[in-house]
Amino acid sequence: MVLQRDEVIKVLTYNLNISVAPRETRLSSLNELIQFIDHEDPRQHDEELAHGIANPLFTKLAYAFTVSPMDDEVGIIAAALEVIYRGASREEIGKSYFEIGSTMLPMLVDMVTMKKMTPANVGEVLLEKDDRLPAIQERVPGGYSNGDYEDSCHSTAVSKTLKILRYYSRILTVMVPMAHYPGFLDKMVSRLNTKWLDNLEEKDDDEESNATSELSDDMGEINKTDADMIILKKKMMIKKAMS
């Protein structure tokens, strides 16, 4: 018996929901779901969001981020969410935001917020290439540090979360409450004032290197030689765009 696509979504969502421990069980269910969403059909991505497929992914992301923020599991889940949102329509993205995204906004902001450097987090965790997940996994450092501050979670999760926030911000009804979330604008500007973008550019990945600036505004390039002017201009641009 061949299941209809909506029935497959329900099965995958159920399997993801009940996969708690051990870690291998969660990753196995996540792998099945990733294979299913690995496509570029906007209509199908809309169908996935309409059936609430983002909900268990956010639940798993919250758990993984809380337990081990630098683990590659955090990056994989964030990447899966980004794939769905990237291909979906603004209408369905907006619905998904008000269904669960708004609840998860504090966590998403925490994920992209730089934190004070700690001696304990000095190593690099590599997210190894896995042929089973060709469109999702990337080989990237576990987290980036500029000497004073470091990522709050896996760098893949950071870049993908910034993209998710950018997709949300393109929707007027979502952009306004996001902009009014306490500290949101300041934290985005603070992110821009790190060397994180330069670090990403070294990977020759233009889309990733622009993740933060595209979220903040779409007003073109800014002269990066004066740090104070960057902060001032970005703050003005973001507030103008999101007020």
CSV table of C-alpha atoms in Angstrom, one decimal:
chain,number,residue,atom,x,y,z
A,1,MET,CA,0.0,0.0,0.0
A,2,VAL,CA,1.4,3.4,-1.1
A,3,LEU,CA,0.7,6.2,1.3
A,4,GLN,CA,-0.4,9.6,0.2
A,5,ARG,CA,2.1,12.4,0.7
A,6,ASP,CA,0.1,14.0,3.6
A,7,GLU,CA,0.0,10.6,5.3
A,8,VAL,CA,3.7,10.2,5.0
A,9,ILE,CA,4.1,13.7,6.6
A,10,LYS,CA,2.0,12.5,9.5
A,11,VAL,CA,4.0,9.4,9.9
A,12,LEU,CA,7.4,11.2,9.8
A,13,THR,CA,6.1,13.8,12.2
A,14,TYR,CA,4.9,11.1,14.6
A,15,ASN,CA,8.2,9.2,14.4
A,16,LEU,CA,10.1,12.4,15.1
A,17,ASN,CA,7.9,13.2,18.1
A,18,ILE,CA,8.4,9.9,19.8
A,19,SER,CA,12.1,9.7,19.1
A,20,VAL,CA,13.6,10.9,22.4
A,21,ALA,CA,16.5,8.7,23.4
A,22,PRO,CA,19.1,7.5,22.7
A,23,ARG,CA,20.6,10.1,20.4
A,24,GLU,CA,20.9,7.6,17.6
A,25,THR,CA,17.1,7.2,17.5
A,26,ARG,CA,16.6,10.9,17.2
A,27,LEU,CA,19.1,11.2,14.4
A,28,SER,CA,17.6,8.2,12.6
A,29,SER,CA,14.1,9.8,12.6
A,30,LEU,CA,15.6,13.1,11.6
A,31,ASN,CA,17.4,11.5,8.7
A,32,GLU,CA,14.2,10.0,7.4
A,33,LEU,CA,12.5,13.4,7.6
A,34,ILE,CA,15.4,15.1,5.9
A,35,GLN,CA,15.3,12.7,3.0
A,36,PHE,CA,11.7,13.6,2.6
A,37,ILE,CA,12.0,17.4,2.6
A,38,ASP,CA,15.1,17.4,0.4
A,39,HIS,CA,13.5,19.0,-2.7
A,40,GLU,CA,12.8,22.3,-4.3
A,41,ASP,CA,9.0,22.1,-4.7
A,42,PRO,CA,7.4,25.2,-3.1
A,43,ARG,CA,3.9,23.6,-3.1
A,44,GLN,CA,5.3,20.6,-1.2
A,45,HIS,CA,7.1,22.8,1.3
A,46,ASP,CA,3.8,24.7,1.9
A,47,GLU,CA,2.1,21.3,2.5
A,48,GLU,CA,4.8,20.3,5.0
A,49,LEU,CA,4.4,23.5,7.0
A,50,ALA,CA,0.6,23.3,6.8
A,51,HIS,CA,0.8,19.8,8.4
A,52,GLY,CA,2.9,21.2,11.2
A,53,ILE,CA,6.2,19.6,10.3
A,54,ALA,CA,8.1,22.5,11.8
A,55,ASN,CA,6.6,21.9,15.2
A,56,PRO,CA,8.5,18.7,16.2
A,57,LEU,CA,11.7,20.1,14.6
A,58,PHE,CA,11.5,23.1,16.8
A,59,THR,CA,10.9,20.9,19.8
A,60,LYS,CA,14.0,18.8,19.0
A,61,LEU,CA,16.0,21.9,18.4
A,62,ALA,CA,15.1,23.3,21.8
A,63,TYR,CA,16.1,20.0,23.4
A,64,ALA,CA,19.4,19.7,21.5
A,65,PHE,CA,20.3,23.4,22.0
A,66,THR,CA,19.6,23.1,25.8
A,67,VAL,CA,21.6,19.8,26.2
A,68,SER,CA,24.6,20.4,24.0
A,69,PRO,CA,24.5,23.6,21.9
A,70,MET,CA,27.8,22.9,20.1
A,71,ASP,CA,26.7,19.4,19.0
A,72,ASP,CA,26.2,18.8,15.3
A,73,GLU,CA,22.6,17.7,16.0
A,74,VAL,CA,21.7,21.3,16.6
A,75,GLY,CA,23.2,22.3,13.2
A,76,ILE,CA,21.3,19.5,11.4
A,77,ILE,CA,18.0,20.4,12.9
A,78,ALA,CA,18.4,24.1,12.2
A,79,ALA,CA,19.4,23.3,8.6
A,80,ALA,CA,16.3,21.1,8.1
A,81,LEU,CA,14.1,23.9,9.3
A,82,GLU,CA,15.8,26.4,7.0
A,83,VAL,CA,15.3,24.1,4.0
A,84,ILE,CA,11.5,24.0,4.6
A,85,TYR,CA,11.2,27.7,5.2
A,86,ARG,CA,13.4,28.6,2.3
A,87,GLY,CA,11.1,26.9,-0.2
A,88,ALA,CA,7.8,27.8,1.4
A,89,SER,CA,5.5,30.7,0.5
A,90,ARG,CA,5.3,33.8,2.8
A,91,GLU,CA,1.7,32.9,3.7
A,92,GLU,CA,2.7,29.5,5.1
A,93,ILE,CA,5.8,30.9,6.8
A,94,GLY,CA,3.6,33.5,8.5
A,95,LYS,CA,1.2,30.9,9.7
A,96,SER,CA,4.1,28.8,11.0
A,97,TYR,CA,5.5,31.7,12.9
A,98,PHE,CA,2.3,32.4,14.7
A,99,GLU,CA,1.7,28.7,15.4
A,100,ILE,CA,5.2,28.0,16.9
A,101,GLY,CA,7.8,30.4,15.7
A,102,SER,CA,6.8,33.2,18.0
A,103,THR,CA,7.1,30.9,21.0
A,104,MET,CA,10.6,29.9,19.8
A,105,LEU,CA,11.8,33.4,19.1
A,106,PRO,CA,13.6,33.8,22.4
A,107,MET,CA,15.5,30.6,21.8
A,108,LEU,CA,16.3,31.6,18.2
A,109,VAL,CA,17.7,35.0,19.4
A,110,ASP,CA,19.8,33.2,22.0
A,111,MET,CA,21.2,30.9,19.4
A,112,VAL,CA,22.6,33.8,17.3
A,113,THR,CA,23.8,35.9,20.2
A,114,MET,CA,27.5,36.0,20.8
A,115,LYS,CA,28.6,35.1,24.4
A,116,LYS,CA,31.7,35.9,26.4
A,117,MET,CA,34.6,33.6,25.6
A,118,THR,CA,35.1,30.8,28.1
A,119,PRO,CA,38.3,28.7,28.4
A,120,ALA,CA,36.3,25.5,28.4
A,121,ASN,CA,35.2,26.0,24.8
A,122,VAL,CA,38.5,26.0,22.9
A,123,GLY,CA,38.1,23.1,20.5
A,124,GLU,CA,36.5,22.8,17.1
A,125,VAL,CA,33.8,20.2,16.6
A,126,LEU,CA,33.5,19.3,12.9
A,127,LEU,CA,30.2,18.4,11.4
A,128,GLU,CA,31.4,15.6,9.1
A,129,LYS,CA,30.1,15.1,5.6
A,130,ASP,CA,27.4,12.5,5.6
A,131,ASP,CA,26.4,11.2,2.1
A,132,ARG,CA,22.9,10.4,3.4
A,133,LEU,CA,22.2,14.1,4.0
A,134,PRO,CA,23.7,15.7,0.9
A,135,ALA,CA,21.6,18.9,0.9
A,136,ILE,CA,21.7,19.5,4.6
A,137,GLN,CA,25.0,18.8,6.2
A,138,GLU,CA,28.1,20.9,5.7
A,139,ARG,CA,31.7,20.6,7.0
A,140,VAL,CA,32.0,23.7,9.2
A,141,PRO,CA,33.6,24.7,12.5
A,142,GLY,CA,31.6,23.8,15.5
A,143,GLY,CA,31.6,27.4,16.6
A,144,TYR,CA,33.4,30.7,15.8
A,145,SER,CA,35.3,32.9,18.2
A,146,ASN,CA,36.9,36.3,17.6
A,147,GLY,CA,39.0,36.1,20.8
A,148,ASP,CA,36.6,37.9,23.1
A,149,TYR,CA,33.2,36.4,22.2
A,150,GLU,CA,32.1,33.1,20.8
A,151,ASP,CA,29.0,31.5,19.2
A,152,SER,CA,26.3,30.3,21.5
A,153,CYS,CA,25.8,27.1,19.4
A,154,HIS,CA,27.1,25.2,16.4
A,155,SER,CA,28.0,27.6,13.6
A,156,THR,CA,25.7,25.9,11.1
A,157,ALA,CA,22.8,26.4,13.5
A,158,VAL,CA,23.8,30.1,13.8
A,159,SER,CA,23.8,30.7,10.0
A,160,LYS,CA,20.7,28.7,9.4
A,161,THR,CA,18.8,30.4,12.3
A,162,LEU,CA,19.8,33.8,10.9
A,163,LYS,CA,18.2,32.8,7.6
A,164,ILE,CA,15.1,31.6,9.3
A,165,LEU,CA,14.8,35.0,11.1
A,166,ARG,CA,15.3,36.7,7.8
A,167,TYR,CA,12.5,34.7,6.2
A,168,TYR,CA,10.2,35.7,9.1
A,169,SER,CA,11.2,39.3,8.8
A,170,ARG,CA,10.0,39.5,5.2
A,171,ILE,CA,6.4,39.2,6.4
A,172,LEU,CA,5.0,42.5,7.6
A,173,THR,CA,2.7,40.9,10.3
A,174,VAL,CA,5.7,39.0,11.6
A,175,MET,CA,8.4,41.7,11.2
A,176,VAL,CA,6.7,44.2,13.6
A,177,PRO,CA,6.4,41.9,16.6
A,178,MET,CA,9.9,40.5,15.9
A,179,ALA,CA,11.4,44.1,15.9
A,180,HIS,CA,9.7,44.8,19.2
A,181,TYR,CA,11.1,41.7,20.9
A,182,PRO,CA,13.3,43.0,23.8
A,183,GLY,CA,16.9,43.3,22.6
A,184,PHE,CA,16.3,41.8,19.2
A,185,LEU,CA,17.7,44.8,17.1
A,186,ASP,CA,20.6,45.4,19.4
A,187,LYS,CA,21.6,41.8,19.3
A,188,MET,CA,21.5,41.7,15.5
A,189,VAL,CA,23.6,44.8,15.3
A,190,SER,CA,26.0,43.3,17.9
A,191,ARG,CA,26.3,40.3,15.6
A,192,LEU,CA,27.3,42.5,12.7
A,193,ASN,CA,30.0,44.1,14.8
A,194,THR,CA,32.0,40.9,15.1
A,195,LYS,CA,34.4,39.3,12.7
A,196,TRP,CA,31.9,36.5,12.1
A,197,LEU,CA,31.1,37.7,8.6
A,198,ASP,CA,34.8,37.8,7.6
A,199,ASN,CA,35.1,34.3,9.0
A,200,LEU,CA,32.3,33.0,6.8
A,201,GLU,CA,33.6,34.8,3.7
A,202,GLU,CA,36.8,32.7,4.1
A,203,LYS,CA,34.6,29.6,3.3
A,204,ASP,CA,33.7,31.1,-0.1
A,205,ASP,CA,30.1,30.9,0.7
A,206,ASP,CA,28.5,34.2,-0.3
A,207,GLU,CA,25.0,33.3,0.8
A,208,GLU,CA,26.1,32.4,4.3
A,209,SER,CA,28.4,35.4,4.6
A,210,ASN,CA,25.4,37.7,3.9
A,211,ALA,CA,23.1,36.0,6.3
A,212,THR,CA,23.3,38.6,9.1
A,213,SER,CA,23.3,41.7,6.9
A,214,GLU,CA,20.4,40.5,4.8
A,215,LEU,CA,18.4,39.9,8.0
A,216,SER,CA,19.2,43.4,9.2
A,217,ASP,CA,18.5,45.3,5.9
A,218,ASP,CA,18.6,45.1,2.1
A,219,MET,CA,20.0,48.5,1.5
A,220,GLY,CA,23.3,47.5,0.0
A,221,GLU,CA,26.9,47.3,1.1
A,222,ILE,CA,28.3,49.4,4.0
A,223,ASN,CA,31.8,50.6,4.4
A,224,LYS,CA,33.3,48.3,7.1
A,225,THR,CA,36.4,50.4,7.9
A,226,ASP,CA,34.7,52.4,10.7
A,227,ALA,CA,33.2,50.1,13.4
A,228,ASP,CA,31.3,52.9,15.0
A,229,MET,CA,29.7,54.0,11.8
A,230,ILE,CA,28.7,50.4,11.1
A,231,ILE,CA,26.8,50.2,14.4
A,232,LEU,CA,25.1,53.6,13.9
A,233,LYS,CA,24.1,53.0,10.3
A,234,LYS,CA,22.9,49.5,10.9
A,235,LYS,CA,20.9,50.5,13.9
A,236,MET,CA,19.2,53.3,12.0
A,237,MET,CA,18.5,51.0,9.0
A,238,ILE,CA,17.0,48.2,11.0
A,239,LYS,CA,14.8,50.5,13.1
A,240,LYS,CA,13.6,52.2,9.9
A,241,ALA,CA,12.8,48.9,8.2
A,242,MET,CA,11.2,47.3,11.2
A,243,SER,CA,9.4,50.1,12.9
